[in-house]
Amino acid sequence: MEYSLNPLDKLIDTLDERVKELNCLFEVEELLRESDLEVDEVLNRIVRLVPPAFQYPEVCHAQITYRDQLFRSDTFKPTSWVLHSDIVVQNNVIGSIQVFYTKKKPKADIGPFMNDEKGLLDSISMRLGNYLMYLKLKLVFSKWEHTKERMSKKKSGDWPVILELLRRTDSDLFMRISRKMLNYLVWQGVKEAEDLLQKFNPRARLAEEEARGEANMPSDKSDLGDLNKLSEEIFEVAQQHLSNSQILSRIQYWMQEDKTSFLVRAIANSNTSLTEISEAIRRYYQLNPEGMELSPSTRIGVRASLIRRFFSDQLEFINIAKNYVRVLDFNRLLKRMISPIGSHGKLGGKSAGVFLANRIIQKSELSKTLLKDIQVPKTWYITSDAMIYFMHYNNLEEILEQKYKPVADIAREYPHVIQLFKNSHFPPDIEKGISVALDDFG
């Protein structure tokens, strides 16, 4: 007699398959974030991550073709039961991911494979394409940064060569440096710079016209050629009032400053998620391992923004903490945080207190004598929105209303609430974070 699953069993099996797929996507995402891995290692690991996410993992094998290379398990041989997805970069197919079954299985949506499995494979190939595109851009960016670094170390009289390189390869940075040089000259009281400012900033000219009572008319669009000519005029004025070494020094400083401006923008934006902030801080320390590229005022501003974003909006707390914490502290903190993907949550008051107290002790002159035995235990942090995410994931929204009920009702329903939580499940991304924390704790 043929055995068939009842509707509940089918639902459970379907959910189990979705959990396997989500876990696979999460593990692939985590793998692609590891910046110190070579491409070959990444592709070899993905080949091992994919089979457990499919319906029949015991007979499932994966292979990735990338350029002229092939990545798969040593003992595996391709079969006719195959699922395929192209890896595309800039509309060009540069490789593919294929999944094979080594034994015949019941027919499903696409041969023995399900539509959801095809969707999983397409998601991984799309993410791989984005990853390989990022590596390509990173290489180009690295070469460009190396060229700028090499050019910025030339002798003082070569600053025009650096500007020409910028104009040809990074016009936006060229215009920003031109604007900063103009502002610098104005602050130095150079009269010719004040006249150029009116040309460089049409709004200033409009404001002057309005002050004279003239008609308020839209300004004309500036031609790029005009802006380039204006930049030349700015540096001609600079050459008249500054030495070659001074001009070179300012250009070098502004180029270094521009390299880290992305960090300031990411932190200043209130809509930036923790994942995006983490990526910005990681990138900052990749570019500047010692974290010394920010000016003192910018560094304090970044600290204050990070404190506000992670801990508290209270000015009293921020004013004290900004003098003790470093950007590096948040880089370490993020590596021990558990949060939903795209989280905008904060850490609690106890976390904030312990974090700041530890930094104050470490900076104290007594840290090597009287306070030397004070230690903070190994700690992992869960963001405030993780609990709300957990409750939504388990459809426990009604629990939020408990605090508005009479005390007698709360006491009566308390055992039921406990059982609801005991029979709930963590979302896959939170479960993964807690698993990593437990491994760390041993």
Coordinates of C-alpha atoms in Angstrom, one line a residue:
M1 CA 0.0 0.0 0.0
E2 CA 1.4 3.4 -0.9
Y3 CA 1.9 5.8 2.0
S4 CA 0.8 9.4 1.6
L5 CA 1.4 12.3 3.9
N6 CA -1.5 14.0 5.6
P7 CA -1.9 17.8 5.1
L8 CA -0.1 18.7 8.4
D9 CA 2.9 16.4 7.5
K10 CA 3.1 18.0 4.1
L11 CA 3.1 21.5 5.6
I12 CA 5.8 20.5 8.1
D13 CA 7.9 19.0 5.3
T14 CA 7.4 22.2 3.2
L15 CA 8.4 24.4 6.1
D16 CA 11.5 22.2 6.8
E17 CA 12.6 22.6 3.2
R18 CA 12.1 26.4 3.4
V19 CA 14.2 26.5 6.6
K20 CA 17.0 24.6 4.8
E21 CA 16.9 27.0 1.9
L22 CA 17.0 30.0 4.2
N23 CA 19.9 28.6 6.2
C24 CA 21.8 28.0 3.0
L25 CA 21.2 31.6 1.8
F26 CA 22.3 32.9 5.2
E27 CA 25.5 30.8 5.2
V28 CA 26.3 31.8 1.6
E29 CA 25.8 35.5 2.6
E30 CA 28.1 35.1 5.6
L31 CA 30.7 33.4 3.5
L32 CA 30.7 36.2 0.9
R33 CA 31.3 38.7 3.7
E34 CA 34.6 37.2 4.7
S35 CA 37.0 39.6 3.0
D36 CA 40.1 37.6 3.6
L37 CA 39.1 34.5 1.5
E38 CA 40.4 33.9 -2.0
V39 CA 37.8 33.4 -4.8
D40 CA 38.7 29.7 -5.2
E41 CA 38.1 29.0 -1.5
V42 CA 34.7 30.8 -1.6
L43 CA 33.5 28.8 -4.6
N44 CA 34.8 25.5 -3.1
R45 CA 32.8 26.2 0.1
I46 CA 29.6 27.2 -1.7
V47 CA 29.8 23.8 -3.6
R48 CA 29.6 22.2 -0.1
L49 CA 26.9 24.5 1.2
V50 CA 24.4 23.9 -1.6
P51 CA 23.5 20.1 -1.4
P52 CA 22.2 20.1 2.2
A53 CA 19.5 22.7 1.2
F54 CA 18.0 20.3 -1.4
Q55 CA 15.2 17.8 -0.9
Y56 CA 17.5 14.7 -1.3
P57 CA 20.9 15.8 0.1
E58 CA 22.3 12.3 0.3
V59 CA 22.4 12.0 -3.5
C60 CA 22.9 15.7 -4.3
H61 CA 26.1 17.2 -5.6
A62 CA 26.9 20.8 -6.8
Q63 CA 29.5 22.2 -9.2
I64 CA 30.4 25.7 -10.1
T65 CA 32.1 26.7 -13.4
Y66 CA 33.9 30.0 -13.3
R67 CA 35.9 31.1 -16.3
D68 CA 38.0 28.0 -17.1
Q69 CA 37.8 26.5 -13.7
L70 CA 35.6 23.8 -12.3
F71 CA 34.7 23.4 -8.6
R72 CA 33.1 20.2 -7.3
S73 CA 33.7 17.3 -5.0
D74 CA 36.4 14.9 -6.1
T75 CA 34.2 11.7 -6.3
F76 CA 31.3 13.3 -8.1
K77 CA 30.4 12.6 -11.8
P78 CA 27.7 14.6 -13.6
T79 CA 24.4 12.9 -14.4
S80 CA 21.3 13.8 -16.5
W81 CA 19.3 15.0 -13.5
V82 CA 20.6 18.5 -13.3
L83 CA 19.4 22.0 -12.3
H84 CA 21.3 24.9 -13.8
S85 CA 21.7 28.7 -13.1
D86 CA 24.0 31.1 -14.9
I87 CA 26.3 33.5 -13.1
V88 CA 26.0 36.9 -14.8
V89 CA 28.2 40.0 -14.4
Q90 CA 27.4 43.1 -16.4
N91 CA 25.1 41.1 -18.7
N92 CA 27.8 38.6 -19.5
V93 CA 27.6 35.0 -18.5
I94 CA 30.9 34.2 -16.7
G95 CA 30.0 30.9 -15.2
S96 CA 27.2 28.7 -13.7
I97 CA 26.0 26.7 -10.8
Q98 CA 24.7 23.2 -11.4
V99 CA 23.1 20.8 -9.0
F100 CA 22.9 17.1 -9.8
Y101 CA 21.1 14.1 -8.3
T102 CA 23.2 10.9 -8.7
K103 CA 20.1 8.7 -8.4
K104 CA 16.7 8.9 -10.0
K105 CA 14.1 10.6 -7.8
P106 CA 10.3 11.3 -8.1
K107 CA 9.3 13.8 -10.7
A108 CA 8.6 17.3 -9.3
D109 CA 8.3 20.8 -10.9
I110 CA 11.5 20.7 -12.9
G111 CA 12.5 17.1 -13.3
P112 CA 13.2 15.9 -9.8
F113 CA 13.7 19.5 -8.6
M114 CA 11.2 21.9 -7.0
N115 CA 10.5 25.4 -8.2
D116 CA 11.7 26.7 -4.8
E117 CA 15.0 24.9 -5.3
K118 CA 15.4 26.6 -8.7
G119 CA 14.7 29.9 -7.0
L120 CA 17.3 29.2 -4.3
L121 CA 19.9 28.4 -7.0
D122 CA 19.1 31.6 -8.9
S123 CA 19.4 33.6 -5.7
I124 CA 22.8 32.1 -5.0
S125 CA 24.0 32.7 -8.6
M126 CA 22.8 36.3 -8.6
R127 CA 24.5 36.9 -5.2
L128 CA 27.7 35.3 -6.6
G129 CA 27.5 37.5 -9.7
N130 CA 27.3 40.6 -7.4
Y131 CA 30.2 39.3 -5.3
L132 CA 32.4 38.8 -8.3
M133 CA 31.5 42.2 -9.7
Y134 CA 32.4 43.7 -6.3
L135 CA 35.8 42.0 -6.4
K136 CA 36.4 43.3 -9.9
L137 CA 35.5 46.9 -8.9
K138 CA 37.6 46.5 -5.7
L139 CA 40.6 45.6 -7.8
V140 CA 40.0 48.6 -10.1
F141 CA 39.6 50.8 -7.0
S142 CA 42.7 49.4 -5.4
K143 CA 44.7 50.1 -8.5
W144 CA 43.3 53.6 -8.6
E145 CA 44.1 54.2 -4.9
H146 CA 47.6 52.9 -5.4
T147 CA 48.1 55.3 -8.4
K148 CA 46.7 58.2 -6.3
E149 CA 48.9 57.2 -3.4
R150 CA 52.0 57.0 -5.7
M151 CA 51.2 60.3 -7.3
S152 CA 50.5 62.0 -4.0
K153 CA 54.1 61.2 -2.8
K154 CA 55.7 62.9 -5.7
K155 CA 57.8 66.0 -5.1
S156 CA 56.1 69.3 -4.4
G157 CA 56.3 70.7 -7.9
D158 CA 54.3 67.8 -9.3
W159 CA 50.9 68.7 -7.8
P160 CA 49.6 69.7 -11.2
V161 CA 50.2 66.1 -12.4
I162 CA 48.1 64.8 -9.6
L163 CA 45.3 67.2 -10.4
E164 CA 45.3 66.2 -14.1
L165 CA 45.2 62.5 -13.0
L166 CA 42.2 63.3 -10.8
R167 CA 40.4 65.3 -13.6
R168 CA 40.8 62.4 -16.0
T169 CA 39.9 59.5 -13.6
D170 CA 37.7 60.9 -10.8
S171 CA 36.1 64.1 -11.9
D172 CA 33.8 64.3 -8.8
L173 CA 36.8 64.1 -6.5
F174 CA 38.6 66.7 -8.7
M175 CA 35.7 69.1 -8.3
R176 CA 35.4 68.5 -4.6
I177 CA 39.1 69.3 -4.1
S178 CA 38.8 72.4 -6.3
R179 CA 35.9 73.6 -4.2
K180 CA 37.8 72.9 -0.9
M181 CA 40.8 74.8 -2.2
L182 CA 38.6 77.8 -3.1
N183 CA 37.0 77.8 0.3
Y184 CA 40.5 77.5 1.9
L185 CA 41.7 80.5 -0.1
V186 CA 38.6 82.5 0.9
W187 CA 39.3 81.7 4.6
Q188 CA 42.8 82.9 4.1
G189 CA 41.4 86.3 3.0
V190 CA 42.4 86.0 -0.7
K191 CA 40.3 88.6 -2.6
E192 CA 40.5 86.9 -6.0
A193 CA 39.1 83.7 -4.4
E194 CA 36.1 85.6 -3.1
D195 CA 35.4 86.7 -6.7
L196 CA 35.7 83.2 -8.0
L197 CA 33.4 82.0 -5.3
Q198 CA 30.5 83.8 -6.9
K199 CA 31.1 81.9 -10.2
F200 CA 31.6 78.6 -8.5
N201 CA 28.5 78.9 -6.4
P202 CA 25.5 80.2 -8.4
R203 CA 23.4 80.3 -5.2
A204 CA 25.6 82.9 -3.7
R205 CA 25.2 85.1 -6.8
L206 CA 21.4 84.6 -6.7
A207 CA 21.3 85.5 -3.0
E208 CA 23.2 88.7 -3.8
E209 CA 20.8 89.6 -6.6
E210 CA 17.8 89.0 -4.3
A211 CA 19.4 91.2 -1.7
R212 CA 19.5 93.9 -4.3
G213 CA 15.8 93.4 -5.0
E214 CA 16.4 91.8 -8.5
A215 CA 14.0 89.2 -10.0
N216 CA 14.3 85.7 -8.5
M217 CA 15.1 83.6 -11.6
P218 CA 16.3 80.0 -11.9
S219 CA 20.1 79.8 -12.5
D220 CA 21.4 78.3 -15.7
K221 CA 22.9 74.9 -15.8
S222 CA 26.7 75.0 -15.4
D223 CA 28.7 73.5 -18.3
L224 CA 31.3 70.9 -17.2
G225 CA 33.8 72.7 -19.4
D226 CA 33.2 75.9 -17.5
L227 CA 33.7 74.2 -14.2
N228 CA 37.0 72.7 -15.4
K229 CA 38.1 76.1 -16.5
L230 CA 37.0 77.6 -13.2
S231 CA 39.0 74.9 -11.3
E232 CA 42.1 75.9 -13.3
E233 CA 41.6 79.5 -12.3
I234 CA 41.3 78.5 -8.6
F235 CA 44.6 76.7 -8.7
E236 CA 46.2 79.6 -10.6
V237 CA 45.2 81.9 -7.7
A238 CA 46.4 79.3 -5.2
Q239 CA 49.8 79.2 -6.9
Q240 CA 50.0 83.0 -6.5
H241 CA 49.4 82.9 -2.7
L242 CA 50.6 79.4 -1.6
S243 CA 53.9 77.5 -2.0
N244 CA 54.0 74.3 -4.0
S245 CA 54.5 72.3 -0.8
Q246 CA 51.4 74.0 0.8
I247 CA 49.2 73.2 -2.3
L248 CA 50.5 69.6 -2.4
S249 CA 49.9 69.2 1.4
R250 CA 46.3 70.4 1.1
I251 CA 45.6 68.1 -1.9
Q252 CA 47.0 65.1 -0.1
Y253 CA 45.0 65.9 3.1
W254 CA 41.7 66.3 1.1
M255 CA 42.3 63.1 -0.8
Q256 CA 42.9 61.2 2.4
E257 CA 39.8 62.8 3.9
D258 CA 37.7 61.8 0.9
K259 CA 38.7 58.2 1.4
T260 CA 36.9 58.0 4.7
S261 CA 33.9 60.3 3.9
F262 CA 31.7 57.2 3.3
L263 CA 31.9 56.4 7.0
V264 CA 30.7 59.8 8.0
R265 CA 27.8 59.6 5.5
A266 CA 26.8 56.1 6.6
I267 CA 26.7 56.9 10.3
A268 CA 25.0 60.3 9.9
N269 CA 22.1 58.8 8.0
S270 CA 19.4 57.8 10.5
N271 CA 18.0 55.2 8.0
T272 CA 21.3 53.2 7.8
S273 CA 20.9 49.7 9.1
L274 CA 23.4 48.0 11.5
T275 CA 24.6 45.8 8.6
E276 CA 25.4 48.9 6.5
I277 CA 27.1 50.6 9.5
S278 CA 29.1 47.4 10.1
E279 CA 30.2 47.3 6.5
A280 CA 31.2 51.0 6.5
I281 CA 33.3 50.5 9.7
R282 CA 34.9 47.3 8.3
R283 CA 35.8 49.1 5.1
Y284 CA 37.2 52.1 7.0
Y285 CA 39.6 49.8 8.9
Q286 CA 40.6 48.0 5.7
L287 CA 41.6 51.3 4.2
N288 CA 43.1 52.7 7.5
P289 CA 44.1 49.9 9.9
E290 CA 45.1 52.5 12.6
G291 CA 42.0 54.6 12.1
M292 CA 44.0 57.8 11.9
E293 CA 42.6 59.3 8.7
L294 CA 39.7 61.3 10.4
S295 CA 40.4 64.8 11.5
P296 CA 40.1 65.3 15.3
S297 CA 36.7 67.2 15.0
T298 CA 35.3 64.6 12.6
R299 CA 36.5 61.8 14.8
I300 CA 34.6 63.2 17.8
G301 CA 31.5 63.7 15.6
V302 CA 31.6 60.1 14.4
R303 CA 32.0 58.8 18.0
A304 CA 29.0 60.9 19.1
S305 CA 26.9 59.6 16.1
L306 CA 27.8 56.0 16.9
I307 CA 27.0 56.4 20.6
R308 CA 23.6 57.9 19.7
R309 CA 23.0 55.1 17.1
F310 CA 23.9 52.2 19.3
F311 CA 23.2 53.3 22.9
S312 CA 21.4 56.5 23.8
D313 CA 20.1 59.9 22.6
Q314 CA 20.7 61.4 26.1
L315 CA 23.1 64.3 25.7
E316 CA 24.6 63.8 29.1
F317 CA 25.6 60.2 28.2
I318 CA 26.9 61.2 24.8
N319 CA 29.0 64.1 26.2
I320 CA 30.8 61.8 28.6
A321 CA 31.1 58.8 26.3
K322 CA 32.5 60.6 23.3
N323 CA 35.7 61.3 25.3
Y324 CA 36.3 57.7 26.1
V325 CA 35.1 55.5 23.3
R326 CA 36.8 54.9 19.9
V327 CA 35.5 54.0 16.5
L328 CA 37.6 50.8 16.9
D329 CA 35.4 49.8 20.0
F330 CA 32.3 49.8 17.8
N331 CA 34.1 47.7 15.2
R332 CA 34.8 45.1 17.9
L333 CA 31.3 45.5 19.4
L334 CA 29.6 44.7 16.0
K335 CA 31.4 41.4 15.8
R336 CA 29.5 40.3 19.0
M337 CA 26.1 41.5 18.1
I338 CA 23.0 39.4 17.3
S339 CA 20.4 41.2 15.3
P340 CA 17.8 40.7 12.4
I341 CA 19.0 41.4 8.9
G342 CA 18.5 45.1 8.2
S343 CA 18.2 45.9 12.0
H344 CA 17.7 49.4 13.2
G345 CA 17.7 48.5 16.8
K346 CA 19.8 49.7 19.7
L347 CA 21.4 48.0 22.7
G348 CA 19.9 48.3 26.2
G349 CA 20.9 50.5 29.2
K350 CA 22.9 47.8 30.9
S351 CA 25.0 47.3 27.8
A352 CA 25.6 51.0 27.5
G353 CA 26.6 51.3 31.2
V354 CA 29.0 48.4 31.1
F355 CA 30.5 49.4 27.8
L356 CA 31.2 53.0 28.9
A357 CA 32.4 52.0 32.4
N358 CA 34.9 49.6 30.9
R359 CA 36.2 52.3 28.6
I360 CA 36.6 54.7 31.5
I361 CA 38.5 52.2 33.5
Q362 CA 40.8 51.3 30.6
K363 CA 41.7 55.0 30.1
S364 CA 42.2 55.6 33.8
E365 CA 45.7 55.9 35.3
L366 CA 44.5 53.5 38.0
S367 CA 43.9 50.7 35.3
K368 CA 47.3 49.3 36.0
T369 CA 47.2 49.5 39.8
L370 CA 44.0 49.7 41.9
L371 CA 41.6 48.8 39.0
K372 CA 43.8 46.2 37.3
D373 CA 41.7 43.2 38.4
I374 CA 38.4 44.6 37.1
Q375 CA 37.3 42.7 34.0
V376 CA 34.2 42.6 31.8
P377 CA 33.1 39.0 31.1
K378 CA 32.9 37.8 27.5
T379 CA 29.6 39.4 26.3
W380 CA 27.3 39.1 23.3
Y381 CA 24.7 41.7 22.6
I382 CA 21.1 41.3 21.2
T383 CA 19.5 44.4 19.7
S384 CA 16.2 45.8 20.9
D385 CA 14.3 44.9 17.7
A386 CA 15.4 41.3 17.8
M387 CA 12.6 40.6 20.4
I388 CA 10.0 42.3 18.3
Y389 CA 11.2 40.4 15.3
F390 CA 11.0 37.1 17.3
M391 CA 7.4 37.9 18.3
H392 CA 6.3 38.8 14.8
Y393 CA 8.0 35.6 13.5
N394 CA 5.9 33.5 15.9
N395 CA 2.7 35.6 15.6
L396 CA 2.8 36.6 19.3
E397 CA 1.7 40.3 18.7
E398 CA -1.1 39.9 21.3
I399 CA 1.5 39.5 24.0
L400 CA 2.4 43.2 23.6
E401 CA -1.0 44.0 25.0
Q402 CA -0.4 42.2 28.3
K403 CA 1.0 45.3 30.0
Y404 CA -2.3 47.1 29.5
K405 CA -4.4 44.5 31.3
P406 CA -5.3 44.4 35.0
V407 CA -2.8 42.7 37.2
A408 CA -5.2 39.9 38.0
D409 CA -5.6 39.0 34.3
I410 CA -1.8 39.2 33.8
A411 CA -1.2 36.7 36.7
R412 CA -3.9 34.4 35.4
E413 CA -2.6 34.3 31.8
Y414 CA 1.1 34.2 32.8
P415 CA 1.5 30.4 32.6
H416 CA -0.1 30.4 29.1
V417 CA 2.3 33.2 28.0
I418 CA 5.3 31.1 29.3
Q419 CA 4.2 28.1 27.2
L420 CA 3.7 30.3 24.1
F421 CA 7.3 31.4 24.3
K422 CA 8.6 27.9 25.2
N423 CA 6.9 26.5 22.0
S424 CA 8.1 29.3 19.7
H425 CA 11.1 29.3 17.4
F426 CA 13.9 31.8 16.7
P427 CA 14.1 33.2 13.2
P428 CA 16.9 31.6 11.2
D429 CA 19.2 34.7 11.3
I430 CA 18.8 35.1 15.1
E431 CA 19.3 31.4 15.6
K432 CA 22.5 31.5 13.6
G433 CA 23.8 34.4 15.7
I434 CA 22.9 32.7 19.0
S435 CA 24.6 29.5 17.7
V436 CA 27.8 31.4 17.0
A437 CA 27.6 33.1 20.4
L438 CA 27.2 29.7 22.2
D439 CA 30.2 28.3 20.2
D440 CA 32.2 31.3 21.4
F441 CA 31.2 30.7 25.0
G442 CA 32.2 27.0 24.6

